[in-house]
mmCIF file of C-alpha atoms and ligand atoms in Angstrom:
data_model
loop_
_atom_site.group_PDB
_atom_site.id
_atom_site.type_symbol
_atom_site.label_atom_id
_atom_site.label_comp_id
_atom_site.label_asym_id
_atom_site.label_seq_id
_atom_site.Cartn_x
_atom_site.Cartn_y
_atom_site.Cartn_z
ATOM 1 C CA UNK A 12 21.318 48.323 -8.773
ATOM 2 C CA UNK A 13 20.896 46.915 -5.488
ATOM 3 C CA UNK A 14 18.277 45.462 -3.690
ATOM 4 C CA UNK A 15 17.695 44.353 -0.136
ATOM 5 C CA UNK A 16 14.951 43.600 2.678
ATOM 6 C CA UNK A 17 14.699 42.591 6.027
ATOM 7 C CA UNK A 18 11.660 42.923 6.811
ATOM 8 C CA UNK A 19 8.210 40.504 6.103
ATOM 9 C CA UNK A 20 8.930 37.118 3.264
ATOM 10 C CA UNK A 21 12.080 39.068 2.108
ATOM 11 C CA UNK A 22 12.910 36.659 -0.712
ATOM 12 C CA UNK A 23 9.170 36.409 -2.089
ATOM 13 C CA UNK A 24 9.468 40.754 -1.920
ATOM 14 C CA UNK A 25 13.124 40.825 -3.823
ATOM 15 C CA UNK A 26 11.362 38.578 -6.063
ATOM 16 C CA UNK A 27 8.712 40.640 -6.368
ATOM 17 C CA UNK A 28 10.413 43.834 -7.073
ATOM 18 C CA UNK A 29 12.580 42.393 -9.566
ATOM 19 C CA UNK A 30 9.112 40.913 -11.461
ATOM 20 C CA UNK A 31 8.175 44.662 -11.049
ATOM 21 C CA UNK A 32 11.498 46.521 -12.749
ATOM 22 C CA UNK A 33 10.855 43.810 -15.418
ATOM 23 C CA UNK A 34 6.909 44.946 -16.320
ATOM 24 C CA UNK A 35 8.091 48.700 -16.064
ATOM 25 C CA UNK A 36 8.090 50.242 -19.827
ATOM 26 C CA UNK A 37 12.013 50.990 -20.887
ATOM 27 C CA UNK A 38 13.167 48.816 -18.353
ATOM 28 C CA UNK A 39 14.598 45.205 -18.943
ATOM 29 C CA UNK A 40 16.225 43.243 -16.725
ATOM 30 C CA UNK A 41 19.540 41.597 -18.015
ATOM 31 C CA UNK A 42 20.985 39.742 -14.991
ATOM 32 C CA UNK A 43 20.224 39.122 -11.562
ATOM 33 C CA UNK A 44 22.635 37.810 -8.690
ATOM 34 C CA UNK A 45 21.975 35.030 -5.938
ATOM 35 C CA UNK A 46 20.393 36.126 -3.067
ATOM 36 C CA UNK A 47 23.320 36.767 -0.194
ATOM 37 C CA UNK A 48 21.845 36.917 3.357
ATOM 38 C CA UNK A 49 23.786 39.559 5.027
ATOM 39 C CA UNK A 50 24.480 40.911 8.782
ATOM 40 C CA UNK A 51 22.927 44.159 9.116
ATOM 41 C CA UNK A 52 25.042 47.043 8.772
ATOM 42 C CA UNK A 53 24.276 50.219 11.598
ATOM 43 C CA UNK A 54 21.754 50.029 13.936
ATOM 44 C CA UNK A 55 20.672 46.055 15.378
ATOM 45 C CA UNK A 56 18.141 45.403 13.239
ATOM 46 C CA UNK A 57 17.240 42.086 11.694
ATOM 47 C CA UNK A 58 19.700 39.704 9.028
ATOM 48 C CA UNK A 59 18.825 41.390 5.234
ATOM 49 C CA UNK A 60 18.588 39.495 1.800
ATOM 50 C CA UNK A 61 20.591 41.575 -0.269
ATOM 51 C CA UNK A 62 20.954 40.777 -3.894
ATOM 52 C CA UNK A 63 21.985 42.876 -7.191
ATOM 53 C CA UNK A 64 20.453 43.176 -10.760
ATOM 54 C CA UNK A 65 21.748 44.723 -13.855
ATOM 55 C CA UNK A 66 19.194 46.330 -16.341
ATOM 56 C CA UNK A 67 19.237 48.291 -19.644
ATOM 57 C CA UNK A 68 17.110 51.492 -19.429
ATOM 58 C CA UNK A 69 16.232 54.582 -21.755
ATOM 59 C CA UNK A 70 15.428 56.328 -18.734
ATOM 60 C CA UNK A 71 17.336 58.978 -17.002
ATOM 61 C CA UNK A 72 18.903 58.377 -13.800
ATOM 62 C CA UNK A 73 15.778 60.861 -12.114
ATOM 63 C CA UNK A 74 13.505 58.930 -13.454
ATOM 64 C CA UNK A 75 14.709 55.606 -12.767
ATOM 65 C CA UNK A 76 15.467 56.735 -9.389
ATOM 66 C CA UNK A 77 11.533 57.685 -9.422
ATOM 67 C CA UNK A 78 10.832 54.391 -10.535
ATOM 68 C CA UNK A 79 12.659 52.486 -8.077
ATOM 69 C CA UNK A 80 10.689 54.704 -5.222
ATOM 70 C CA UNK A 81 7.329 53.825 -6.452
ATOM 71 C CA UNK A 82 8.431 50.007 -6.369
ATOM 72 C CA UNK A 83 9.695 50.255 -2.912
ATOM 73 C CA UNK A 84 5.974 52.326 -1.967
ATOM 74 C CA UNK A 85 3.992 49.440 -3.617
ATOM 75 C CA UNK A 86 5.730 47.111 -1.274
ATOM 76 C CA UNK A 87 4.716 48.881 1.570
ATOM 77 C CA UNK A 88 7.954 51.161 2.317
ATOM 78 C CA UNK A 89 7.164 53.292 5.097
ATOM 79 C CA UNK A 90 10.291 55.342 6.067
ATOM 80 C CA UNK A 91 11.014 55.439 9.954
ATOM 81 C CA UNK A 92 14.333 55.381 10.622
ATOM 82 C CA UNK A 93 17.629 55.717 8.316
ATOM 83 C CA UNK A 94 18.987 52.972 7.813
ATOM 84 C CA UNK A 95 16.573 51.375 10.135
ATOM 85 C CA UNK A 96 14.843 47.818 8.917
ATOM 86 C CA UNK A 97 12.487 47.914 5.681
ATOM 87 C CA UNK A 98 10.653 45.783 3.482
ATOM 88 C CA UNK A 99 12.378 47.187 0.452
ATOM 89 C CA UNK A 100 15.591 48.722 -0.471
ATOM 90 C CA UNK A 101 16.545 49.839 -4.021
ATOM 91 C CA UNK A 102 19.558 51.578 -4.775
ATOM 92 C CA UNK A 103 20.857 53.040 -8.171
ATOM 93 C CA UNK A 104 24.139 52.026 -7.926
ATOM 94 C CA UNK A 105 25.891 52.622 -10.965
ATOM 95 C CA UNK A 106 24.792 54.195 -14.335
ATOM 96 C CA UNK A 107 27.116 53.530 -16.749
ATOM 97 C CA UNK A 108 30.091 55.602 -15.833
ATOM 98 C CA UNK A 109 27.907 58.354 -15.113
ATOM 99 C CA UNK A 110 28.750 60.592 -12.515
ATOM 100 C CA UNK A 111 25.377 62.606 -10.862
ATOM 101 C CA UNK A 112 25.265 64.539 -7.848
ATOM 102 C CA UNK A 113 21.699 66.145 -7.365
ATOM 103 C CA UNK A 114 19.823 66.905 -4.239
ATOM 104 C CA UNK A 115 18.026 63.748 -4.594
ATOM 105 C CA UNK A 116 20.407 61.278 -6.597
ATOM 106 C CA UNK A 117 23.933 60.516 -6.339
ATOM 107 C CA UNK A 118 25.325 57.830 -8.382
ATOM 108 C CA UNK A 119 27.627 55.977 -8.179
ATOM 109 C CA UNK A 120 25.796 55.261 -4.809
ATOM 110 C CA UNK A 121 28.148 57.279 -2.055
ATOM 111 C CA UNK A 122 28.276 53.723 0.334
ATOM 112 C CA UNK A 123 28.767 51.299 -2.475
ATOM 113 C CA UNK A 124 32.877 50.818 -1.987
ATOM 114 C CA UNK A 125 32.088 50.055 1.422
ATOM 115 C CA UNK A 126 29.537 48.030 1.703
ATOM 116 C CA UNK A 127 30.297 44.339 1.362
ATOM 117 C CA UNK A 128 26.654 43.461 1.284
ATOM 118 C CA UNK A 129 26.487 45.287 -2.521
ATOM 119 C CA UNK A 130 29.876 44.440 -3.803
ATOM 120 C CA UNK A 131 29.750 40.523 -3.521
ATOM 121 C CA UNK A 132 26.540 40.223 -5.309
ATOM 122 C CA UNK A 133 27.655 42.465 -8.022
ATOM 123 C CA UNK A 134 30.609 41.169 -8.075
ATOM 124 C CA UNK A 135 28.574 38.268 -9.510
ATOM 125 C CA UNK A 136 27.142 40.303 -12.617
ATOM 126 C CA UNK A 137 29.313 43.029 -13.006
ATOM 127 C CA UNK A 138 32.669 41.955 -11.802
ATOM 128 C CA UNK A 139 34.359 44.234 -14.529
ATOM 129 C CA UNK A 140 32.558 47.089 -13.834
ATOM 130 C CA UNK A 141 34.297 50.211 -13.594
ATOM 131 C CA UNK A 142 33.423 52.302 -10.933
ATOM 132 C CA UNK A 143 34.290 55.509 -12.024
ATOM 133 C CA UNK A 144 35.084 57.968 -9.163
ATOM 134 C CA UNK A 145 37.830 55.141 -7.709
ATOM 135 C CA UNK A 146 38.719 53.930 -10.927
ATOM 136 C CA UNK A 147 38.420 50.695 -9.458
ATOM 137 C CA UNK A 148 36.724 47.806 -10.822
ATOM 138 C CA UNK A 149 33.612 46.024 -8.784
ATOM 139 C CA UNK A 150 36.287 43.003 -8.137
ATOM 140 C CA UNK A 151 38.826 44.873 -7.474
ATOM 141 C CA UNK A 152 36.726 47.450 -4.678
ATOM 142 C CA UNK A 153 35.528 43.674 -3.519
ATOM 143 C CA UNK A 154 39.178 42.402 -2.724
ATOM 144 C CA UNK A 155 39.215 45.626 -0.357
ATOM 145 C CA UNK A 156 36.285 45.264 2.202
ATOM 146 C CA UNK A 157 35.673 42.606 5.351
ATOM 147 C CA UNK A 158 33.128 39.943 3.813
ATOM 148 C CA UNK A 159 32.547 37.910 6.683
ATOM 149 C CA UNK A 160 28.732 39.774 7.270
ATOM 150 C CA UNK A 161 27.779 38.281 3.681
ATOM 151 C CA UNK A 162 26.680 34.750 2.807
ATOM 152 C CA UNK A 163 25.999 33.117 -0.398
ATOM 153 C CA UNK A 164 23.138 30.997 -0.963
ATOM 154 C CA UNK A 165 21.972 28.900 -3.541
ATOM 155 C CA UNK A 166 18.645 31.214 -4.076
ATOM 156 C CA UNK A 167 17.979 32.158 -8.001
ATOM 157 C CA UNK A 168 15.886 34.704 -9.177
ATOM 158 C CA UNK A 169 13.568 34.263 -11.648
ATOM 159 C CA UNK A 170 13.696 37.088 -14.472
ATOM 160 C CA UNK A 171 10.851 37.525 -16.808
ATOM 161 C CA UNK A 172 10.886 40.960 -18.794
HETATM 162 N N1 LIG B 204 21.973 56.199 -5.790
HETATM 163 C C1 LIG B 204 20.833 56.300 -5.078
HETATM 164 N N2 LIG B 204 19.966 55.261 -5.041
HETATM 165 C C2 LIG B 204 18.826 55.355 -4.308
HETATM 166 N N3 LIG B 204 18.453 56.436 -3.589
HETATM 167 C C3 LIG B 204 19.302 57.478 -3.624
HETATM 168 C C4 LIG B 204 20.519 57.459 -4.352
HETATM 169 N N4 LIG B 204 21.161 58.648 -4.190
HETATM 170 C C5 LIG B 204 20.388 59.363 -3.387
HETATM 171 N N5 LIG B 204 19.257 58.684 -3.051
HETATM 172 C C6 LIG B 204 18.242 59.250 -2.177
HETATM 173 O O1 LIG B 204 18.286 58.571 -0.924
HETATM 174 C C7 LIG B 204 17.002 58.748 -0.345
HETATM 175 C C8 LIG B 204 16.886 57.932 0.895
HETATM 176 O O2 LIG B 204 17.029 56.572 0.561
HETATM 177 P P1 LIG B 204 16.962 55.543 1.755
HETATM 178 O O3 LIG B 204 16.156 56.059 2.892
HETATM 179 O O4 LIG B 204 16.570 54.232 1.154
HETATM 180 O O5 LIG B 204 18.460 55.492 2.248
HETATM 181 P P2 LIG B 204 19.010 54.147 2.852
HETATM 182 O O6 LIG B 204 18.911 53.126 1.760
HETATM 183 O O7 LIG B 204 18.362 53.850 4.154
HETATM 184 O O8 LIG B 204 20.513 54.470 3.140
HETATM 185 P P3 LIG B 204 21.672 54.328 2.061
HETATM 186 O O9 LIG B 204 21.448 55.485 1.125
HETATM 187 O O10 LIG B 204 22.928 54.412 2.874
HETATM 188 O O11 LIG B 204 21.526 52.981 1.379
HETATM 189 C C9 LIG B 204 16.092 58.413 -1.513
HETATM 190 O O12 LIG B 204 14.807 58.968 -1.325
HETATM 191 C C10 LIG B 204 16.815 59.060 -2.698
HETATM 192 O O13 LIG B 204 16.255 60.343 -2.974
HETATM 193 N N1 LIG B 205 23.311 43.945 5.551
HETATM 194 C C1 LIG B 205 22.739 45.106 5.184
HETATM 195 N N2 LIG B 205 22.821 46.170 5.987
HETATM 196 C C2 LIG B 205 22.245 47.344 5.603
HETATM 197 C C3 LIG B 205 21.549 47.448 4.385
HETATM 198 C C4 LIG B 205 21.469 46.291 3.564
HETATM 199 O O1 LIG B 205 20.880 46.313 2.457
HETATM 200 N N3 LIG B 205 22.067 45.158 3.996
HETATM 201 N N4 LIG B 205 20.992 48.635 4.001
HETATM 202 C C5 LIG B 205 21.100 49.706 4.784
HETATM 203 C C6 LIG B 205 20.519 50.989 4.351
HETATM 204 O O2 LIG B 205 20.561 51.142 3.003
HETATM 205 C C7 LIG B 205 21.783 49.661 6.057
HETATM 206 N N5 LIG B 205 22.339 48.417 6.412
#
């Protein structure tokens, strides 16, 4: 999944959110990327944090999707604008090689091939992922998009389940 802010201590919230997914019942937390700080993407908005984590679940894409909105609520999410600047973002990207197309969920996320600010930090964790609608691997869909908007840093998460 992917996870990203740009709004308030972004690092102390990604931080936060991952400490969060961790303490949530069926949920662990295998791996986490760096944090990347990344030029926003649509409207000018502030730079984001943007970072991925992989987890193990027993819960059903729904209802992880449900948990990942409750997160983003206890961190103050208030939705204004799409795509406009939050204090937390938290996308279900992949789900195994699960295809789901509700009214609510789509997985594998529909932006994810494009979007340089997800594949580089997943890249990190799940380089070998399949993604199964291109057939393409996470490395491979990397190799294909402009990552000049997306910097590495240093930053570590700290993952406690
Ligand atoms: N794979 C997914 N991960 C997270 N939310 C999803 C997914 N598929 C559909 N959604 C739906 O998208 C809704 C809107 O999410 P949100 O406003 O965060 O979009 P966004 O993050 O601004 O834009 P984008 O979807 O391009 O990242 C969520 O309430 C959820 O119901
Ligand atoms: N760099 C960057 N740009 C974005 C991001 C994001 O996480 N990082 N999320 C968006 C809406 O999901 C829109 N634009």
């Amino acid at each position: 999944m992917a996870l990203g802010s740009n709004l308030g201590d972004s690092l102390a919230i990604l931080q936060g959110a991952i400490a969060a997914l961790a303490a949530t019942a069926d949920i662990t937390v295998q791996a986490c990327s760096s944090a990347y700080k990344t030029a926003p993407v649509g409207p000018p908005q502030p730079d984001y944090w943007n970072a991925c984590a992989l987890i193990t679940t027993q819960l059903s894409p729904e209802a992880l999707l449900a948990v990942l909105l409750k997160i983003e609520a206890g961190f103050g999410r208030i939705r204004q604008e799409r795509w406009g600047p939050r204090l937390l973002d938290l996308d279900l990207l992949l789900f195994g090689q699960q295809i789901w197309h509700s009214s609510t969920l789509q997985v594998p996320h529909p932006r994810m091939n494009e979007r340089a600010f997800v594949l580089a930090p997943l890249a990190e964790i799940a380089a070998d992922w399949i993604e199964p609608i291109s057939g393409q691997t996470v490395a491979e869909l990397l190799q294909q998009v402009d990552r000049s908007g997306v910097q590495p840093t240093a930053w570590q998460f700290e993952i406690d389940n």
